[in-house]
Tab-separated table of C-alpha atoms (C1' of nucleotides) and ligand atoms in Angstrom:
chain	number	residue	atom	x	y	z
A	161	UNK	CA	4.655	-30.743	63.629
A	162	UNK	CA	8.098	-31.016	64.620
A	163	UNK	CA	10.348	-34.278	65.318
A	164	UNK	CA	10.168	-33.843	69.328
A	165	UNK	CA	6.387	-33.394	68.540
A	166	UNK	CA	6.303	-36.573	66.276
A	167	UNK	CA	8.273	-39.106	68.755
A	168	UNK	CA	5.152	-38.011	71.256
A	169	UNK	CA	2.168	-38.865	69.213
A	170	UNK	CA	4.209	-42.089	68.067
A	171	UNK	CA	3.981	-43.051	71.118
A	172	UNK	CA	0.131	-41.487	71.924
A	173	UNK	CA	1.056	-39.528	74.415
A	174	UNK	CA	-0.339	-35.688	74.220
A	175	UNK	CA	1.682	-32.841	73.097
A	176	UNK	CA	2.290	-30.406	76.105
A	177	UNK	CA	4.897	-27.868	77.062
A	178	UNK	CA	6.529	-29.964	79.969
A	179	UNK	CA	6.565	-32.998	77.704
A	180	UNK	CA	8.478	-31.195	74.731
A	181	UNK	CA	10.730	-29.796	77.161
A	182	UNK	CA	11.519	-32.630	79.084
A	183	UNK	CA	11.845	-34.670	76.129
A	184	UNK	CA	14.517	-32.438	74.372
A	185	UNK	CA	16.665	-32.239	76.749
A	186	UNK	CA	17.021	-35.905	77.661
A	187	UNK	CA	17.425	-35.903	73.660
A	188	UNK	CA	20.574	-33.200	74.629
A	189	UNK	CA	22.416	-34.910	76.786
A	190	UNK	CA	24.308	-38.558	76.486
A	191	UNK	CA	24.076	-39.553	80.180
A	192	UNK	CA	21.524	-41.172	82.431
A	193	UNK	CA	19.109	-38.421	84.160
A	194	UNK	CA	17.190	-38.626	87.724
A	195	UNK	CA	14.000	-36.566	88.989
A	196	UNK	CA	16.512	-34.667	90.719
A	197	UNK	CA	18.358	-33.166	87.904
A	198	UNK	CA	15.494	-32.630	86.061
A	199	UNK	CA	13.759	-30.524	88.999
A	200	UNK	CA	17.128	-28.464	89.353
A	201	UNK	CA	16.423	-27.287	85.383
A	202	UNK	CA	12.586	-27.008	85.020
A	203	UNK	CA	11.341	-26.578	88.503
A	204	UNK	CA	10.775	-22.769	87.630
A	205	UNK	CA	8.576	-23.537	84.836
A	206	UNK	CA	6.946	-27.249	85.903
A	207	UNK	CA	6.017	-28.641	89.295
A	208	UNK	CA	7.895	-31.650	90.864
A	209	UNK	CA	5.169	-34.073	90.731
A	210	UNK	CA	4.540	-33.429	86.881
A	211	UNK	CA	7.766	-33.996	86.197
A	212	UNK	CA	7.462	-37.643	88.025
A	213	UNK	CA	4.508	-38.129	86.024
A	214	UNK	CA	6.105	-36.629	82.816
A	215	UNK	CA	8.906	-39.780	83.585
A	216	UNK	CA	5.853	-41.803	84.491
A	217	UNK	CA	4.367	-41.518	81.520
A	218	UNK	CA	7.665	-41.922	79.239
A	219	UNK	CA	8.583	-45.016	81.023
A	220	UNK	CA	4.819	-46.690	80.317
A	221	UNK	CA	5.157	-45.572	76.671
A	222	UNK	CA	8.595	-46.530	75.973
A	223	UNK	CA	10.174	-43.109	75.477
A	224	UNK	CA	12.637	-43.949	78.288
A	225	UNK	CA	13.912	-46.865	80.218
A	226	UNK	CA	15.189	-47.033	84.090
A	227	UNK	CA	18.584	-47.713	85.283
A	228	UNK	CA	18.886	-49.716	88.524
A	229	UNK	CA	21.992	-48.855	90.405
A	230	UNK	CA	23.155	-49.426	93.981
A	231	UNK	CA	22.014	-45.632	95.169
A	232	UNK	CA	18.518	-46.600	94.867
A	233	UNK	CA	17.940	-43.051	93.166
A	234	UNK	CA	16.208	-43.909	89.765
A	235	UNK	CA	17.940	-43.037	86.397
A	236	UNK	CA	16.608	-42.655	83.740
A	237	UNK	CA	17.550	-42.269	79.554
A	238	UNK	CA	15.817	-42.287	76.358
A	239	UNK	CA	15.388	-45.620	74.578
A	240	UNK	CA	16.666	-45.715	71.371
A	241	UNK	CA	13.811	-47.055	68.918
A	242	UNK	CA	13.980	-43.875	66.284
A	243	UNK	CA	12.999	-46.453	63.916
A	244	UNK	CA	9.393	-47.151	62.338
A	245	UNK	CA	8.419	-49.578	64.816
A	246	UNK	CA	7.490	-50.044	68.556
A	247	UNK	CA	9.744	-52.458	69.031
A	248	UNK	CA	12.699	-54.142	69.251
A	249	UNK	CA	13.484	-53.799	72.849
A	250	UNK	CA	17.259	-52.711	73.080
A	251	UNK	CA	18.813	-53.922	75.952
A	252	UNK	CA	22.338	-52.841	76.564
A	253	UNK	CA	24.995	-52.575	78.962
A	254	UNK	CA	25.582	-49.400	80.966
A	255	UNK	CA	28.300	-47.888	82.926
A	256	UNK	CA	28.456	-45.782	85.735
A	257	UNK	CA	31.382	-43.721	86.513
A	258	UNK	CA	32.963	-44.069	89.964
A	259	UNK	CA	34.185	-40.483	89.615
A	260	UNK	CA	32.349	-38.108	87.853
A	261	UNK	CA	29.030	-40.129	88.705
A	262	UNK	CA	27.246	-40.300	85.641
A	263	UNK	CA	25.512	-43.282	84.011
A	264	UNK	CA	25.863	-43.464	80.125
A	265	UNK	CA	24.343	-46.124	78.114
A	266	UNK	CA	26.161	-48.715	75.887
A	267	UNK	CA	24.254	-49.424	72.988
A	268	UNK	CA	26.941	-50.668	70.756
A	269	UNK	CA	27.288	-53.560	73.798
A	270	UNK	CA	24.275	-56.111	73.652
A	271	UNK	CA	24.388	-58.513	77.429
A	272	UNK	CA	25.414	-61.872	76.882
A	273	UNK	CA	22.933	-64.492	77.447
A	274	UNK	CA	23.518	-67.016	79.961
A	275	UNK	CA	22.767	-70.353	80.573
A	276	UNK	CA	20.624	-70.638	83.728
A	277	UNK	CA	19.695	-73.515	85.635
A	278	UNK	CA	17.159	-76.080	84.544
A	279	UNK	CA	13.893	-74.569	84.717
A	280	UNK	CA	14.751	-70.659	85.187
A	281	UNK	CA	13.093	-68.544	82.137
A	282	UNK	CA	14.991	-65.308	81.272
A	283	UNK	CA	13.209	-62.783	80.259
A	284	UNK	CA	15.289	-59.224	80.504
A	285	UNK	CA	17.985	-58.182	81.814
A	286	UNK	CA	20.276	-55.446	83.284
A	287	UNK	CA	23.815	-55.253	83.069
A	288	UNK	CA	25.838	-52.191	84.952
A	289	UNK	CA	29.758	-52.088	84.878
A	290	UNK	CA	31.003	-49.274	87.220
A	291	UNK	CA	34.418	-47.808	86.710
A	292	UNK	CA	35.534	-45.058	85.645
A	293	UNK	CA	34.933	-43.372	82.358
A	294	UNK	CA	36.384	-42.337	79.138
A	295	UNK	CA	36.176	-38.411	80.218
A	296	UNK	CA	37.959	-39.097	83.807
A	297	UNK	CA	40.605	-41.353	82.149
A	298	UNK	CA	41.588	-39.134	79.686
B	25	UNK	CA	32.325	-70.082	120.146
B	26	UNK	CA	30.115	-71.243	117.644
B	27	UNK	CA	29.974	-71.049	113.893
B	28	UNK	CA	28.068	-67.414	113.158
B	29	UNK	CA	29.853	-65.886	116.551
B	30	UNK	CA	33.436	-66.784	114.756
B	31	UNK	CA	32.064	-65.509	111.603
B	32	UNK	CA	31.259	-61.922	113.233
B	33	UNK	CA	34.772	-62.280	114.993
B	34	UNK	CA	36.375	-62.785	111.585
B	35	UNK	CA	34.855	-59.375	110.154
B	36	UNK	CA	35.805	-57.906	112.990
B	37	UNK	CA	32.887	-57.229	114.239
B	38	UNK	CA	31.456	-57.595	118.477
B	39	UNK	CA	29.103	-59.815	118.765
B	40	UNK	CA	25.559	-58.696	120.127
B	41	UNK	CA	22.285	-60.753	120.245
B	42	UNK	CA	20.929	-58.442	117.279
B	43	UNK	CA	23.981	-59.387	114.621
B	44	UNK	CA	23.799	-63.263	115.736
B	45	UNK	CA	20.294	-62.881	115.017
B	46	UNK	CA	20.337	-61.271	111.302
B	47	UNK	CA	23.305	-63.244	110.593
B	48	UNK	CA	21.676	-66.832	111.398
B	49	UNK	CA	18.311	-65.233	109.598
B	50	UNK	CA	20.522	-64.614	106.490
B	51	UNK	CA	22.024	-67.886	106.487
B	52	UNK	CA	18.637	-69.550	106.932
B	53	UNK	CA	17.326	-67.749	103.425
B	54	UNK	CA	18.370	-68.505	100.384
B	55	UNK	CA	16.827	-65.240	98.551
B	56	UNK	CA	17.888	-61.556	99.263
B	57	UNK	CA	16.182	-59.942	102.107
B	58	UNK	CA	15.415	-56.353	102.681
B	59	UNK	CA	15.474	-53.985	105.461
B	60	UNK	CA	11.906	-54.178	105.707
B	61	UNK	CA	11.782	-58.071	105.542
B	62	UNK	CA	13.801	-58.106	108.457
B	63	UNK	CA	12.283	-55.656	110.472
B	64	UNK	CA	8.694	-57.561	109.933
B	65	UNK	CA	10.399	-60.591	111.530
B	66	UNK	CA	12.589	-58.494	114.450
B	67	UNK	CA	10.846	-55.413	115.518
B	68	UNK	CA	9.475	-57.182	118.657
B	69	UNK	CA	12.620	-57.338	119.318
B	70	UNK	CA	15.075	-54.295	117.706
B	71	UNK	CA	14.469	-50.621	116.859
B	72	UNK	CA	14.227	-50.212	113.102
B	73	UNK	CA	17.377	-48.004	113.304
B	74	UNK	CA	19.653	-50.943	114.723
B	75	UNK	CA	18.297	-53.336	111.700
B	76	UNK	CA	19.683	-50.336	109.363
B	77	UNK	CA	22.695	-49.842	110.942
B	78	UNK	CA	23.521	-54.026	111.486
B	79	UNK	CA	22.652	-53.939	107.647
B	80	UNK	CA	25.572	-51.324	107.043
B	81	UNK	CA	27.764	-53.062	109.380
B	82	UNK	CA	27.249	-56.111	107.338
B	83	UNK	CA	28.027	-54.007	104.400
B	84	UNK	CA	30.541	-52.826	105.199
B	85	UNK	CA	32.577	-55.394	106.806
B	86	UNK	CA	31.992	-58.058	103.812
B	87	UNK	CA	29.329	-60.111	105.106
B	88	UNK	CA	26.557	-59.241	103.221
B	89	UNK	CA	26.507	-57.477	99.405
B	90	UNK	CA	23.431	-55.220	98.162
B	91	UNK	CA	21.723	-55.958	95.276
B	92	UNK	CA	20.672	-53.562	93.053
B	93	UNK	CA	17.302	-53.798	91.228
B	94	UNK	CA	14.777	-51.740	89.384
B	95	UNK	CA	12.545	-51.490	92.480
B	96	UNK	CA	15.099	-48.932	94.011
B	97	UNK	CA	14.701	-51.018	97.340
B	98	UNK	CA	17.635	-52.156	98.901
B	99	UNK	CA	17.906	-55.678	98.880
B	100	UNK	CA	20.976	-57.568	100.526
B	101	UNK	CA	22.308	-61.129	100.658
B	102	UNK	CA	25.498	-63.116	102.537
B	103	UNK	CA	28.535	-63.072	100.679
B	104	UNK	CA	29.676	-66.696	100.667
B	105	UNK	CA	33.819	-66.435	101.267
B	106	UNK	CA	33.367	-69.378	104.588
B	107	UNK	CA	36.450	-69.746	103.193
B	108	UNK	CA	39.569	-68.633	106.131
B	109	UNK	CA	40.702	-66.026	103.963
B	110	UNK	CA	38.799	-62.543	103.999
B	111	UNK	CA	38.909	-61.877	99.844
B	112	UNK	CA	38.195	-63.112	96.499
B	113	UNK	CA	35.327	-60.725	95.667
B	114	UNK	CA	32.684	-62.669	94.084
B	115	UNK	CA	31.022	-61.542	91.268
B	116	UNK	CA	27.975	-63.745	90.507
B	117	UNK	CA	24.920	-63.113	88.434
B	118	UNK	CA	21.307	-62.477	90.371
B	119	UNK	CA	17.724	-63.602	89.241
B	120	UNK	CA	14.741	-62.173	90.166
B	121	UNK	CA	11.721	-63.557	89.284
B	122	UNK	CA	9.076	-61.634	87.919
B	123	UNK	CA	6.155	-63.815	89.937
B	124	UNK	CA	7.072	-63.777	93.333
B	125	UNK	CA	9.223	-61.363	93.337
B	126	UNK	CA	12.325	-63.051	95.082
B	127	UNK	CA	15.851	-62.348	94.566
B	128	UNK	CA	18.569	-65.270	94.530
B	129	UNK	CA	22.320	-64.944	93.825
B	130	UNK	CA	23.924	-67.388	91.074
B	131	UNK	CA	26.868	-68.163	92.253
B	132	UNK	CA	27.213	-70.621	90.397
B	133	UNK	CA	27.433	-67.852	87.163
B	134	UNK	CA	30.104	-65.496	86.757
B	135	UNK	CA	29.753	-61.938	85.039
B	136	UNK	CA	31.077	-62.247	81.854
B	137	UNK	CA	34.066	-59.977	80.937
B	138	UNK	CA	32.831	-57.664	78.058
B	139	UNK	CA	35.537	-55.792	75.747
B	140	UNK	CA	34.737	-52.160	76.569
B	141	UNK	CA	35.079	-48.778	74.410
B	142	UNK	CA	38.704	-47.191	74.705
B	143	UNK	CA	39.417	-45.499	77.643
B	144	UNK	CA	36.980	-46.906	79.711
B	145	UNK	CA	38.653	-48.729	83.105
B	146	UNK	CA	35.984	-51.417	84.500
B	147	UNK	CA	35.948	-52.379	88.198
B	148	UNK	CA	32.988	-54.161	89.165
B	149	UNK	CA	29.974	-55.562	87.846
B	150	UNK	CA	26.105	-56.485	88.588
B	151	UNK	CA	24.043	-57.830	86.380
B	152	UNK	CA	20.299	-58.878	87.405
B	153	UNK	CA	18.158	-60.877	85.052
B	154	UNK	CA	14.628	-60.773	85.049
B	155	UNK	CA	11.888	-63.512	84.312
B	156	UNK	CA	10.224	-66.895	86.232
B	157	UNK	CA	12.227	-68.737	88.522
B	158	UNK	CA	12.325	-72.621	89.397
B	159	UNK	CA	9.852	-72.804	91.724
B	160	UNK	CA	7.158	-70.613	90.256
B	161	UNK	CA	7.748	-72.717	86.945
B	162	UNK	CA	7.410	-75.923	88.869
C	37	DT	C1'	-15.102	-22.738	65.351
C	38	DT	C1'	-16.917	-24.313	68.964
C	39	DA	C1'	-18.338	-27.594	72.387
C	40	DA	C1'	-17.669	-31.993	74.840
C	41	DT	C1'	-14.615	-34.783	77.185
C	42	DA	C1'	-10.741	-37.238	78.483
C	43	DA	C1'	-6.202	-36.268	79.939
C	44	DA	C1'	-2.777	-33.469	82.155
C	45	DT	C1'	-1.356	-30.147	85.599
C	46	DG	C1'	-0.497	-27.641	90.161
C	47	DC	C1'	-0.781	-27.624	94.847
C	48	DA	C1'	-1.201	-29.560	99.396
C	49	DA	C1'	-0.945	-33.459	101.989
C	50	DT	C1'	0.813	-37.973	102.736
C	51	DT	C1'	3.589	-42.180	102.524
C	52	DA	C1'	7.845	-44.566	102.648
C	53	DA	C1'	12.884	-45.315	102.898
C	54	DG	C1'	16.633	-44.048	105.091
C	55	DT	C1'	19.613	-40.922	108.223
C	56	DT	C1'	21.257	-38.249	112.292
C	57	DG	C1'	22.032	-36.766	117.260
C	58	DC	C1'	22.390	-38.071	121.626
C	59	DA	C1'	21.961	-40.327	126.101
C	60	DA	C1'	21.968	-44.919	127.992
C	61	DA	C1'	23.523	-49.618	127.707
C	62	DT	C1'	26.873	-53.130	126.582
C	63	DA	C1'	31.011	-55.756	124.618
C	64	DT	C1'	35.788	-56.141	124.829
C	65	DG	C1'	40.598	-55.954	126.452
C	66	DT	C1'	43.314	-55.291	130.452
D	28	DA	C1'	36.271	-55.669	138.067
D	29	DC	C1'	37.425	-51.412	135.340
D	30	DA	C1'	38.070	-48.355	131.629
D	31	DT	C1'	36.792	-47.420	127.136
D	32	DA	C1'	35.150	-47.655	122.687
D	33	DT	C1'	31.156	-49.453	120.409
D	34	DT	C1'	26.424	-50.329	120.026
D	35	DT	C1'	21.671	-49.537	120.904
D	36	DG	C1'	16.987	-47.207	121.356
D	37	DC	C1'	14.349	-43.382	120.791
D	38	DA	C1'	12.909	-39.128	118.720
D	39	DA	C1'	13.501	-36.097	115.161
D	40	DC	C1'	14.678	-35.257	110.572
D	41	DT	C1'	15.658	-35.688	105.581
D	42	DT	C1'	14.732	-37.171	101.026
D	43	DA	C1'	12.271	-39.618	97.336
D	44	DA	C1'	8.078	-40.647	95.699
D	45	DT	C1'	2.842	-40.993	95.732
D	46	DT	C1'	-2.047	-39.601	96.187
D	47	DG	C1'	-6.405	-36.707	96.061
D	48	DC	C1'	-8.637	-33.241	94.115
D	49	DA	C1'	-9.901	-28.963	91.860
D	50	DT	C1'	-8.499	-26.536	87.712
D	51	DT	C1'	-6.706	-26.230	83.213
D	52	DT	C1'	-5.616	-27.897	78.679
D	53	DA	C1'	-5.239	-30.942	74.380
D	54	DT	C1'	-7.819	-33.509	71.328
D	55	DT	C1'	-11.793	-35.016	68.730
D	56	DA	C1'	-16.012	-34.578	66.752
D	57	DA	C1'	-19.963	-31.862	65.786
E	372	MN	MN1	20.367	-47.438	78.461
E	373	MN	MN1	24.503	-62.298	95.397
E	374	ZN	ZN1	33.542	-40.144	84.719
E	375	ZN	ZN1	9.405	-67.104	91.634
DNA sequence: TTAATAAATGCAATTAAGTTGCAAATATGT
DNA sequence: ACATATTTGCAACTTAATTGCATTTATTAA
């Protein structure tokens, strides 16, 4: 039993081939991924609607967490709870490149809590700076 | 001339009955509205193309700003510069509340400036935050 | 090791949001 | 009132995502 193989049952899900798969390679790259990008690399070996459900089923079980941004096309990237526990829910900022497009997540950057008015209760939320990015300014 | 024909005018934009409508509709809710919220109130009276397109007039003349959220609906409300001069983007923070599901701009709240990794050039900024709002805690 | 079963998958069909092309109607400036 | 550029309605289309269902597979317990 391998680590990819270890993050699923930590999180009871069942170990199968488009799970593994889909799993490593958000694991492989630093940036934000859609349904879209992941059809263009597995569609030969996995239908479309198991990969929603794959991202279904990582989103329910905390393997993954969505990105809102203006284009209404969902984002998604892995959550970052290696750790022991099933907790700690990490919220960070993210950025989205106005040039090259991609979404990368800042974990190193917590979001600032506010103070609302009188009888608003926080309970999460989402922070995206857009810009341009470290690779496009260089 | 009245007040929301002059306020078309000033975007540049011609006035027709459907724009006067969704303007004075905008101005008369305090939480975001969707395409789909205004087509349940106006498709008696204009094609569900026309709502879109008003919508991306409003866009993209400055009267109106989109919203992002997790829902991956589009969700729009008036940007408030009733001031003469046509600028000062403003960046406010948005609360959605978890119960009834409404969307309502801060404006009272600016985005807080955040000290980003080198290299990294910020140029906007949404942030949404989740939870119950005044009225549902009431 | 096998058998039982709950879960996951593939495929086809469907829903839902948004866009495009084009002819007809209309707002605006002269 | 006229000329013209813009806007509108309608039909068709695209794209993202969801649903139903029969089949296959992963897991657990005999
Ligand atoms: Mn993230
Ligand atoms: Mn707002
Ligand atoms: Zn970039
Ligand atoms: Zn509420």
């Amino acid at each position: 039993m391998n680590k990819i193989e270890q993050h699923l049952k930590h999180h009871k899900l069942r170990i199968t081939q488009v799970r593994l798969d889909i799993l490593r390679y958000f694991q492989n790259h630093k940036t934000a991924l859609s349904h879209a990008d992941l059809e263009q690399h597995f569609s030969k070996h996995f239908d479309r609607v198991t990969i929603y459900r794959t991202l279904t089923s990582f989103l329910e079980n905390g393997l993954i967490h969505k990105i809102p941004d203006d284009s209404g096309i969902a984002k998604y990237a892995l959550c970052r709870h290696d750790s022991i526990a099933h907790s700690t829910v990490d919220e960070h900022v993210h950025f989205k490149c106005k040039n090259c497009g991609k979404i990368e997540c800042l974990h190193a950057l917590e979001i600032p809590k506010l103070h609302l008015p009188k009888k608003y209760k926080p309970e999460s939320a989402n922070l995206l700076i857009e810009g341009t990015c470290a690779l496009c300014n260089a």
